[in-house]
Amino acid sequence: MVAAREIYWNVGHEVIVPIYLFGLFAMAVSAWGFYRRIRVYRLGRPLDRFDRISLRITLMLKNMLTQCKVLREPGPGALHALFFWGFGLLFIGSLLIMVQADFLDPLFHLRFLTGGFYKLFSLLLDIAGGVAIVVLSGLLARRFIIKPVGLQTDREDYLIHTLLFSILITGFLVEGTRMASTEIGINPGLASFSPIGLGMGRLFLALSSIRLALVHRILWWLHFFLAMGFIALIPFTKLRHIFTIPANYLFTDLGPKGAIAAIDLEDESITQFGAARVADLSWKDIFDTDACTSCMRCQDQCPAWNTDKPLSPMKVIQQIGESAFGESGTGLVGLVGVDAIWSCTTCRACQDICPADIEHVNKILEMRRNLVLMEGAFPDNAVRTAFENLEVNANPFGLAHAGRGDWAEGLKISIMAIDADVEVLYFAGCYASFDRRNREVARSFVRICNAAGVKVSILGKEEKCCGEPPRKLGNEYLYQMTASQNIELIKGYGVQRIVTTCPHCYNTLGRDYRDLGLDVPVEHYTTFIAGLLSGGRLTLEPARFDFTYHDSCYLGRYMDIIAAPRQVMEQAGGRLTEMKKSGYGSFCCGAGGGRILAEEKLGSRINAARVEMAKETGAPLLVSNCPFCLTMFEDGIKTGGYEEELKVKDLAEIVAERIRMKSEG
Amino acid sequence: MKILVCVKQVPDMDSRFRPNAAGVWFDEADLDWRINEYDEYAVEQALQLKEQLWEAPEVTILSIGPDRVLEVIRKALAMGCDRGVHILDPEISMKDPWQVAGIIATYAGEEGFDLVFTGMQSQDRGSAQVGVLAAEMLGIPCVTTLVGFSFDDGVITARRELEGGTRGVVRLSPPVFFTCQSGLNFPRYPTLPNILKSKKKEIRTIQVEDLPASAPLSVTTGFYPPAKKGSGIVLEGELNGLADRLMEILRGKCAAVRL
């Protein structure tokens, strides 16, 4: 028997006219809905996210079809991915039917939905629909029965779940009633390729053929109108993410992670610095709010949210959306709240996990820029004092700049002013230069360079703060002032290579300074040491130690340096027990976003939470790679009273303790 | 209304101070410079009054010294002052309060200011005399240790900080010379639009030689750190042993402790 089906069986080919009319109408409603939203996106400032269009399209297709970002959260992510593939296959199936029935067959007498292909088609779609119903049930159970803490559910969610279920179920009912008339008992070989339809169809065998035809026609139109309703509803509900998320993948930021535009201080036409209202943000910032489905993953990862601070990255996006699409004339600061704005540590966990590619961090930075640059407002007096210290002494501590190179006294290292003919400029940074605990890291690093025969100098008292903390707190002016002075100095010495022991200096000198004219390669000491080891310039005498490792935000998520430090520790004799939140999922120490300069007065302490996680591994040693993390963990260990159970050391200290001197052969 | 604010650039108090070669002041190499803290309150008060009077008053900022003092003039302009006056004098640190006051009074006398604000004292020399001397030279009343200020229809109500936390209330009308004490206000942080605007504001330079000079009434003859008398002792060891040793020292060295 022929393996095919008569399309438009029972409803008749004449339905083409009404279905295309209704279809076009539904799409017009949808297009109009999106058109209204596009007008709101355009309230924002211009931004070029249309360059390198073929790369963008590739990324969009990859992210959309593989659902790789959605699958970062394995449980619910798998449910959504399966639903997407299932529904997607059903959609493609419907398109193929439309192509054959409405164009190829009537115009060219071409039918491809026959034979083996049709059997495969039928089976795949039945499986797709079945899987879609199963996973949709799983998603429904998660939202309405399990109710994960913090997940917002409103009327729209009831509507969408009902709509999707009814589309899928009526689809199978239509198939079942059709098969009850045309296949079951008549073409069993074909019927077995639509197992679910077969099962459904058996329920209708008792009906007379006239009744059956009527039921089929009713269900067919019901299914059709539900689908049209779905299309029309898209821009007016969360369903818009079907278009806005792939579009967000298309408009993704192709620049280096963590980059933010440098304000052109020479441009006299700028009257507003930072974002006070929605119109001060870019169109992409407003578009981001439409890509958000309130999935809550960003909030779940946020260290501020998890320590009871009023910052939820998800709420910030929602609030910006409310301000853009609503009638409220409230400025962004009033809507989001200063406490939320200042609580961010810029750890980037939100952006990293977001399946919609939303860019949370820079929106908060733009709001901070408005607060500092336009209103002279700060999170607290400690930050104001730190800013003034940075202006006067070039470090946030308010210590004499003349003493910045004192830590190197007695060590085999010179200053650039005396000897600039070196392989490497070691940019020590404020903490390594002045903070008692962090000076040990600087000294360890020098010992490592000495042992490897790397000739290195520091800027000493000429060095100024890299400018990262003030920049992240919104003080773009102070950042550019201190940065341009550093850049002039570094260029003046003809530096060829820079290494830092601080991930914040590393990010700033290596990425941000490019916008201000510095082009010298910058490395973080972890990869630098890895290079020395693999190149044979440095050898270690491994001494066994048990440890857990903290991936700092600015090294891990920002710079993707995750494996190299672990390899170095392994070569040093380390046996690693990972914390539950490690690698890209690492939990911030609390000091980023300039917050190392601020007081933590809201909620509980982020550093205490992270120290708890380290303690849970049972390892006696916590290893870090950042002066801020080291400072926060020393403090967290002390306030928790864990000095006997847990110690913290920097990676440089561990390596320096294990140097095998060349003379020992 | 014309308001004058006098500010001094002083070294940051965390700097390392060493006597200069002549042994009469500190060596200026490697110091971090900043606006004198008390003068910041003066700048802020002038700007608050300007805002209260619908931006009508003109605030002039004055500083005396070498080129590096332009930084504090610019900072005050960035906070919101209208124009700057730089009296170029590389030798200012060698002048005594009488001479400094004379320079200010000569300049201010020609301009006819309604109000003058300055800090109560400088953080480096701390003589607290310049303001009072300049007011006397100008022949106008001086109100010192200002911790409260209000202006209402031409009458100023000033609150002065006195001993024991008491406040002295003075009521008077311009022209007045004020020296400001901490607690008067919280100096504003310059906003970026104001910083950028300030780059266009006028700074007039006057060579100090062009002003009539006066002889100093006092001369610095020496400048040195106090002689080391003896160092501290750090007691280390077992807690009980430490307590015993401490008792011994207290008994032996302190007449005030009765044990």
Short mmCIF file of N, CA and C in Angstrom, two decimals, chain A residues 265 268 273 373-374 376 378 384 387 391-393 398 400-403 406 461 475 477, chain B residues 12 14-16 30-34 40 75 187-189 191-193 195-196 199-200:
data_model
loop_
_atom_site.label_atom_id
_atom_site.label_comp_id
_atom_site.label_asym_id
_atom_site.label_seq_id
_atom_site.Cartn_x
_atom_site.Cartn_y
_atom_site.Cartn_z
N LEU A 265 36.48 61.83 26.77
CA LEU A 265 36.43 63.04 27.59
C LEU A 265 36.69 64.30 26.79
N GLU A 268 33.04 67.38 23.53
CA GLU A 268 32.33 68.42 24.28
C GLU A 268 30.82 68.34 24.12
N PHE A 273 26.80 61.61 31.31
CA PHE A 273 27.75 60.52 31.44
C PHE A 273 27.10 59.40 32.22
N LEU A 373 29.73 60.27 38.28
CA LEU A 373 30.17 61.37 37.43
C LEU A 373 29.18 62.53 37.36
N MET A 374 27.89 62.22 37.47
CA MET A 374 26.90 63.30 37.36
C MET A 374 26.44 63.81 38.71
N GLY A 376 28.14 62.83 41.85
CA GLY A 376 29.15 62.79 42.91
C GLY A 376 28.70 61.93 44.07
N PHE A 378 28.40 58.15 46.10
CA PHE A 378 29.20 56.95 46.33
C PHE A 378 28.44 55.97 47.20
N ARG A 384 34.69 57.13 48.88
CA ARG A 384 35.06 58.53 48.62
C ARG A 384 36.48 58.81 49.06
N PHE A 387 38.89 57.20 46.69
CA PHE A 387 39.05 58.00 45.47
C PHE A 387 40.00 59.16 45.71
N GLU A 391 43.69 59.97 44.01
CA GLU A 391 44.09 61.22 43.35
C GLU A 391 45.39 61.77 43.94
N VAL A 392 45.49 61.71 45.26
CA VAL A 392 46.65 62.33 45.91
C VAL A 392 47.87 61.41 45.93
N ASN A 393 47.66 60.13 46.33
CA ASN A 393 48.79 59.23 46.55
C ASN A 393 48.95 58.13 45.50
N GLY A 398 46.05 55.65 50.75
CA GLY A 398 46.48 56.94 51.26
C GLY A 398 47.90 56.91 51.78
N ALA A 400 52.06 57.06 51.28
CA ALA A 400 52.94 57.86 50.44
C ALA A 400 53.35 57.10 49.20
N HIS A 401 53.20 57.74 48.04
CA HIS A 401 53.56 57.06 46.79
C HIS A 401 55.04 56.74 46.78
N ALA A 402 55.82 57.54 47.53
CA ALA A 402 57.26 57.34 47.53
C ALA A 402 57.66 55.97 48.07
N GLY A 403 56.79 55.36 48.85
CA GLY A 403 57.11 54.05 49.43
C GLY A 403 56.62 52.87 48.63
N ASP A 406 59.10 50.04 48.12
CA ASP A 406 59.88 49.60 49.29
C ASP A 406 59.87 48.10 49.51
N LYS A 461 58.13 53.65 42.73
CA LYS A 461 57.31 54.78 43.15
C LYS A 461 56.68 55.52 41.98
N ASN A 475 33.80 55.66 38.29
CA ASN A 475 34.60 56.87 38.17
C ASN A 475 35.54 56.78 36.97
N TYR A 477 36.53 59.04 35.01
CA TYR A 477 37.50 60.13 34.91
C TYR A 477 38.77 59.78 35.67
N ASP B 12 50.56 65.74 51.68
CA ASP B 12 49.71 64.75 52.32
C ASP B 12 50.37 64.31 53.61
N ASP B 14 50.54 61.68 55.16
CA ASP B 14 51.15 60.35 55.22
C ASP B 14 52.51 60.31 54.54
N SER B 15 52.94 61.45 54.00
CA SER B 15 54.23 61.44 53.30
C SER B 15 55.37 61.31 54.29
N ARG B 16 56.53 60.98 53.75
CA ARG B 16 57.73 60.93 54.60
C ARG B 16 58.32 62.32 54.63
N ASP B 30 59.47 64.03 46.30
CA ASP B 30 58.73 62.79 46.58
C ASP B 30 57.52 62.94 47.48
N LEU B 31 57.03 64.17 47.62
CA LEU B 31 55.84 64.34 48.47
C LEU B 31 54.57 64.22 47.64
N ASP B 32 53.49 63.83 48.31
CA ASP B 32 52.17 63.85 47.68
C ASP B 32 51.48 65.13 48.12
N TRP B 33 50.94 65.89 47.17
CA TRP B 33 50.34 67.17 47.50
C TRP B 33 48.82 67.11 47.46
N ARG B 34 48.18 67.91 48.29
CA ARG B 34 46.72 67.94 48.30
C ARG B 34 46.25 69.31 48.78
N GLU B 40 39.16 73.12 52.15
CA GLU B 40 38.09 72.46 51.39
C GLU B 40 36.73 72.86 51.93
N LYS B 75 41.20 72.06 41.16
CA LYS B 75 40.25 71.23 41.91
C LYS B 75 39.09 72.09 42.40
N PRO B 187 32.52 68.61 51.89
CA PRO B 187 32.89 69.10 50.56
C PRO B 187 32.40 68.16 49.47
N ARG B 188 31.86 68.73 48.40
CA ARG B 188 31.33 67.94 47.31
C ARG B 188 32.44 67.32 46.49
N TYR B 189 32.12 66.19 45.87
CA TYR B 189 33.05 65.57 44.94
C TYR B 189 32.78 66.18 43.57
N THR B 191 31.79 66.79 39.98
CA THR B 191 31.16 65.95 38.96
C THR B 191 31.92 66.15 37.65
N LEU B 192 31.78 65.18 36.75
CA LEU B 192 32.56 65.25 35.52
C LEU B 192 32.19 66.45 34.66
N PRO B 193 30.90 66.78 34.50
CA PRO B 193 30.60 67.98 33.72
C PRO B 193 31.30 69.22 34.29
N ILE B 195 34.12 69.21 36.07
CA ILE B 195 35.56 69.08 35.84
C ILE B 195 35.88 69.57 34.44
N LEU B 196 35.06 69.14 33.46
CA LEU B 196 35.34 69.50 32.08
C LEU B 196 35.11 71.00 31.84
N LYS B 199 38.01 73.36 32.91
CA LYS B 199 39.22 73.48 32.09
C LYS B 199 39.19 74.77 31.27
N LYS B 200 37.98 75.33 31.11
CA LYS B 200 37.87 76.56 30.31
C LYS B 200 37.87 77.80 31.18
#
